[in-house]
XYZ file of C-alpha atoms in Angstrom:
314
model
C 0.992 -23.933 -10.646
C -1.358 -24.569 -7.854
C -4.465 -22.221 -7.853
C -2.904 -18.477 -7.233
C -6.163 -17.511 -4.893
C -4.947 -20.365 -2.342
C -1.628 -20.229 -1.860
C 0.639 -20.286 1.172
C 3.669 -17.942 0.540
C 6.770 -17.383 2.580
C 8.575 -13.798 1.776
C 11.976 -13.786 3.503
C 12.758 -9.716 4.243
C 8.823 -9.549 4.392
C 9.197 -6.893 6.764
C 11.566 -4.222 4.617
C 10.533 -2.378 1.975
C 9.816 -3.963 -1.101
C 8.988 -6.931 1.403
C 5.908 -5.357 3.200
C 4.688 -4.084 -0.275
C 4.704 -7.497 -1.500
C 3.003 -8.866 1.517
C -0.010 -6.625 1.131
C -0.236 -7.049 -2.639
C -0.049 -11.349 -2.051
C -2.836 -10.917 0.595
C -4.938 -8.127 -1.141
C -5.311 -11.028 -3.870
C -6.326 -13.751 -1.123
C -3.212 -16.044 -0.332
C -1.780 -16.837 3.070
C 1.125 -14.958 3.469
C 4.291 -15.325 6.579
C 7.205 -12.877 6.852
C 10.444 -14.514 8.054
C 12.714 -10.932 8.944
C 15.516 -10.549 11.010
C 14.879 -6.404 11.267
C 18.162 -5.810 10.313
C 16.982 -3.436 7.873
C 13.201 -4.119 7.761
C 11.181 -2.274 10.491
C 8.187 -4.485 12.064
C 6.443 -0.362 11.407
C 5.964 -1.953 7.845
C 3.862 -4.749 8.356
C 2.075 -3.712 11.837
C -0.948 -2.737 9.709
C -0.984 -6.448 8.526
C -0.702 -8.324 12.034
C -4.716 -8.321 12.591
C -5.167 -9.928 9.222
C -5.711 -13.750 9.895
C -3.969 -14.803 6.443
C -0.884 -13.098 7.583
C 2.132 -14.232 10.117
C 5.118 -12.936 10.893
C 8.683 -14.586 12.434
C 11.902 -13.306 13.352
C 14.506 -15.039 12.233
C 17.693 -15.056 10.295
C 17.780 -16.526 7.342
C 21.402 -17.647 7.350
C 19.767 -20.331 9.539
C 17.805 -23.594 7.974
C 13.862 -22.579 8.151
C 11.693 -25.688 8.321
C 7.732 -24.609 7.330
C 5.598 -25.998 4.977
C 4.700 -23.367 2.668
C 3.428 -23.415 -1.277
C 6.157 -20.761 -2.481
C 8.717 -18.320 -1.605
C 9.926 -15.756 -2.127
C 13.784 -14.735 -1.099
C 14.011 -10.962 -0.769
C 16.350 -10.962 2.717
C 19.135 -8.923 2.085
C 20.326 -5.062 2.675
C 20.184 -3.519 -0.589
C 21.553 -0.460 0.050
C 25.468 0.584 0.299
C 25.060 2.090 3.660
C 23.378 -1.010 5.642
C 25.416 -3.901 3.239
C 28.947 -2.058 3.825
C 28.200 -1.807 7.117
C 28.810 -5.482 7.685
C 29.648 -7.005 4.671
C 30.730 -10.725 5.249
C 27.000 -10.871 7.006
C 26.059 -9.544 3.876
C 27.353 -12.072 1.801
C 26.260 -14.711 4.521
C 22.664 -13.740 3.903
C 23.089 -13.660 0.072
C 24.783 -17.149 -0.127
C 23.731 -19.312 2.911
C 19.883 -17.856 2.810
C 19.722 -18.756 -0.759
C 21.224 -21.964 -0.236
C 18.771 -22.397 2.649
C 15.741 -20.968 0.872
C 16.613 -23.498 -2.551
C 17.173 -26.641 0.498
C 13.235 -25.288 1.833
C 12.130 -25.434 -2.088
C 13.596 -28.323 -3.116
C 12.360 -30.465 -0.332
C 8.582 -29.245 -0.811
C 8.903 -29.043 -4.152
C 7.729 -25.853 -4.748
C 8.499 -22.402 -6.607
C 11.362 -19.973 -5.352
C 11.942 -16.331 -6.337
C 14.872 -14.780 -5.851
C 15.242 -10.658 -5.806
C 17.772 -10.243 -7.818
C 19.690 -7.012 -8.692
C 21.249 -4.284 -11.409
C 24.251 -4.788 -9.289
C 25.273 -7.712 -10.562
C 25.720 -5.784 -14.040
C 28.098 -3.747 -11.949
C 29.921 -0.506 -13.673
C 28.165 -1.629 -17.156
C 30.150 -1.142 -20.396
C 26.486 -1.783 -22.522
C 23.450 0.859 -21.705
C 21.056 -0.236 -21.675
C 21.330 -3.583 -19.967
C 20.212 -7.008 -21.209
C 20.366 -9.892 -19.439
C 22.805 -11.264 -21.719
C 25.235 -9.273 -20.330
C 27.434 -10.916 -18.005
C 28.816 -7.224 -16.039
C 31.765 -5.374 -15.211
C 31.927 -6.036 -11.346
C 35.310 -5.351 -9.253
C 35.359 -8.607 -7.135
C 37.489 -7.334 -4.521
C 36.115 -3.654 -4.153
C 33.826 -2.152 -0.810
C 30.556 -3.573 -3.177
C 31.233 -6.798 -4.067
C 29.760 -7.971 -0.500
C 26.918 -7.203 -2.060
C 27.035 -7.620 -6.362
C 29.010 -11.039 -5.966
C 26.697 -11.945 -3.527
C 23.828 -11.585 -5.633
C 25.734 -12.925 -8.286
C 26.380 -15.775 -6.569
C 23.373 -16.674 -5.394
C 21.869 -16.364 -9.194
C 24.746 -19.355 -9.673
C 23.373 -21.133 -7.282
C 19.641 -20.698 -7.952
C 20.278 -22.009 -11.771
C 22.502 -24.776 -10.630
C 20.138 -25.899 -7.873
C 17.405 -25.559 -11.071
C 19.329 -27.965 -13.553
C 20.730 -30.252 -11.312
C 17.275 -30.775 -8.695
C 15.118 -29.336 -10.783
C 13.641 -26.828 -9.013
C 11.267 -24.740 -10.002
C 13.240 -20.997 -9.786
C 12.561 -17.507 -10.919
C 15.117 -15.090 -11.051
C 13.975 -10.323 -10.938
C 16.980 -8.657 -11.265
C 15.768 -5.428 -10.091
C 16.420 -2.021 -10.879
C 16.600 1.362 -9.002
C 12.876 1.236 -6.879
C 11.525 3.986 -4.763
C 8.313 4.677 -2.626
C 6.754 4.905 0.523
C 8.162 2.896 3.503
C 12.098 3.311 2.295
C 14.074 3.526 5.276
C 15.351 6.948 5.862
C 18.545 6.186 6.940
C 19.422 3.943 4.215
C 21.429 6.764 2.101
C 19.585 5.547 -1.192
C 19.194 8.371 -3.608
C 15.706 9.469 -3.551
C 14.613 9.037 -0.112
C 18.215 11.062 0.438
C 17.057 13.709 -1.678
C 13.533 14.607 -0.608
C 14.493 14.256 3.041
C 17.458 16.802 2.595
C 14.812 19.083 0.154
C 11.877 18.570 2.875
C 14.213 19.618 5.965
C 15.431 22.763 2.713
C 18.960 21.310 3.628
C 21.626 21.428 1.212
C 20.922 18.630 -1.349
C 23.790 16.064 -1.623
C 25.151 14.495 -5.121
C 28.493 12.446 -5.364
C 30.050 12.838 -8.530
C 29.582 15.588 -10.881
C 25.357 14.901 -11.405
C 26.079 13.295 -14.642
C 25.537 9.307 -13.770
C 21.963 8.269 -14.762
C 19.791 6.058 -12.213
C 16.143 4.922 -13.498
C 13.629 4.822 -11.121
C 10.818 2.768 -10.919
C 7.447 2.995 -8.513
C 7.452 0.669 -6.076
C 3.707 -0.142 -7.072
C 4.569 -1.445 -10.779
C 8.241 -3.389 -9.285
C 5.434 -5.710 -6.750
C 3.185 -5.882 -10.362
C 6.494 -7.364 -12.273
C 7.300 -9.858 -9.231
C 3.942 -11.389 -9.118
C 3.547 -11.396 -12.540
C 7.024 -13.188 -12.848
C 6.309 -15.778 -10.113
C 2.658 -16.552 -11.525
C 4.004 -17.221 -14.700
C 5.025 -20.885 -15.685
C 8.247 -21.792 -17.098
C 10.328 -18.435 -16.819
C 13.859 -20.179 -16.082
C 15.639 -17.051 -17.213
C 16.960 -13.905 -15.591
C 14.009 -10.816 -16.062
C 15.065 -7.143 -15.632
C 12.523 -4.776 -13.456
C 12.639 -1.377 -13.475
C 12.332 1.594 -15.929
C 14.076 2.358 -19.037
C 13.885 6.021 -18.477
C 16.856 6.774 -16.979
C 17.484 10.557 -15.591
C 20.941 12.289 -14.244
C 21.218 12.962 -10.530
C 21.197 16.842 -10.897
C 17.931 16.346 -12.931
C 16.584 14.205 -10.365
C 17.454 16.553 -7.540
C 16.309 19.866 -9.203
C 12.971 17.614 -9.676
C 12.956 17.016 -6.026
C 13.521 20.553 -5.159
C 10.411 21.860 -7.407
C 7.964 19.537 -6.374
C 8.855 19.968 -2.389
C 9.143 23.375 -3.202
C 12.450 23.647 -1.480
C 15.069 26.540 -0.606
C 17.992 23.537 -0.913
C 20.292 24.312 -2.756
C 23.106 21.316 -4.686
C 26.217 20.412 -3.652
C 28.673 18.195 -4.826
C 30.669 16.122 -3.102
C 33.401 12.950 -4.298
C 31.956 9.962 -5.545
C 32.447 6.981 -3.826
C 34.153 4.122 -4.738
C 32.873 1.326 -7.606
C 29.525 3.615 -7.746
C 28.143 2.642 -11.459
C 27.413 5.391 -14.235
C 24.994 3.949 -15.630
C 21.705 2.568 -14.669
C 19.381 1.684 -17.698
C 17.558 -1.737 -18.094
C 16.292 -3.388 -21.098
C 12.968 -4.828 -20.687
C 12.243 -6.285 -23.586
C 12.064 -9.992 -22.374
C 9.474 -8.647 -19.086
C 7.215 -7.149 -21.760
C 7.725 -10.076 -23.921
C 7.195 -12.875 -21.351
C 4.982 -11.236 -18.530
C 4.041 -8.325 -20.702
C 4.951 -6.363 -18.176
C 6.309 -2.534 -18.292
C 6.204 0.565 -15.346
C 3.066 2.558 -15.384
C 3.328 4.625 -12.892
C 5.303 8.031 -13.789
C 7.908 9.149 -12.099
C 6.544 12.941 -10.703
C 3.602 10.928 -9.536
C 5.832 8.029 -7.624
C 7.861 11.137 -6.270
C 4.970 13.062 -4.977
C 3.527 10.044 -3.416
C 6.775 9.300 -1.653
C 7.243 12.644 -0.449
C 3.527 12.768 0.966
C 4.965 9.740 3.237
C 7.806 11.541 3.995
C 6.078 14.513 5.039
C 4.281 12.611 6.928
C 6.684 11.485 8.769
C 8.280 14.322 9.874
């Protein structure tokens, strides 16, 4: 791999949230860096901070559509990931999962260069192993209000390996757990940034389900460690979980919501919605093996500092 310090790095999604996290961390360690967002669901908020910085550019654009730059890597991270924005419109959803990895693999193949692709947890589906390797192939319904979104990802892992053994280009593959931190979106209905909004606002806090279905969380700050460890790393042509193995129920995650906001909310319950998994719980024995990677950050801590921006906020 070309040296890491002088690198010029296309994130597609740069502006969302794992994006603009990535962004800083790439030029914090002295590449070149352009975001390619359509603002769909990323917020130009995210990287404003960044726009000064002479390594860094940003375009608008949709990455269903051919990009031609001449970059050094990518990395493909343009997608909704949560159920709220990817239901919303979900044959664009699978558009931007297919066609922009088809589009991002065409870019990489051409300049012969390294593409990551942010992979998901979803594409384990309602899992019938906890926790989850990567050698398990999933339990997805194909035809249910999520499959926009898993078989899209799923997909576009097909396509990344077959554009790997048949071009021969250079891929990497996160499948990426449950991630929270400062700069989610607050309308995106994801569980945490739900949660402390509801508890900061002492609203009534919402569950689906009966509390009982475990999620693990993982700081936002160790997820942007494991991708640039993963991409950095030569000859990783296999699938690599990223998140935490800790995995906590949603009434334990709300009641610690509740104490560290210290909150009047009380919990409610409400029906779960359709296809929603049980289980969240990766195995990360092959990031610690091959990247020797694993989350440092605990999970009060990454809560605290996401309500701070929250509060912030408000």
């Amino acid at each position: 791999m070309e040296d890491a310090r002088e690198m010029r790095l296309l994130i597609t999604g740069g502006a969302g949230f794992l994006g603009s996290h990535l962004c800083e961390r790439l030029l914090r360690d002295g590449h070149e860096v352009i975001s390619l967002d359509n603002y769909y669901t990323g917020s130009r908020q995210n990287i404003e901070h960044l726009v000064s910085n002479p390594k860094f550019e940003t375009l608008r654009h949709d990455i269903t559509f051919p990009t031609y730059l001449e970059v050094d890597g990518i990395f493909n991270l343009a997608c909704p990931a949560s159920p709220v924005h990817y239901q919303k419109d979900p044959v664009q959803t699978m558009k931007t999962n297919v066609s922009g990895a088809i589009n991002v693999l065409g870019l990489a193949k051409r300049l012969n260069v390294r593409v990551f692709q942010a992979s998901t947890s979803e594409i384990y589906g309602d899992p019938q192993v906890s926790p989850q390797p990567e050698s398990y192939w999933g339990n997805v319904n194909s035809i249910g209000i999520r499959a926009c979104y898993d078989e899209g990802k799923r997909a576009a892992e097909t396509l990344f390996f077959d554009y790997h053994r048949q071009y021969g280009v250079d891929i990497r593959v996160a499948r990426i757990f449950n991630t929270f931190g400062p700069r989610m979106a607050r309308n995106d209905g994801r569980v945490v940034s739900n949660f402390i909004i509801q508890a900061l606002a002492n609203e009534d806090i919402t569950i689906y389900g009966d509390g009982n279905q475990t999620r693990s969380f993982c700081y936002v700050d160790d997820l942007i460690e494991g991708f640039v460890n993963l991409f950095f790393t030569d000859e990783i042509h296999v699938p690599v979980n990223l998140g935490n193995p800790q995995p906590i129920t949603m009434h334990q995650l709300a009641q610690e919501v509740i104490n560290l906001t210290r909150s009047e909310s009380k919990i409610v319950f409400k029906d779960l919605p359709s296809d929603d998994p049980r289980d969240r719980k990766p195995d990360i024995a092959r990031a610690r093996e091959l990247l020797n990677w694993e989350p440092r950050i605990d999970r009060e801590t990454g809560l605290q500092k996401t309500i701070d921006y929250f509060s912030a906020l408000a």
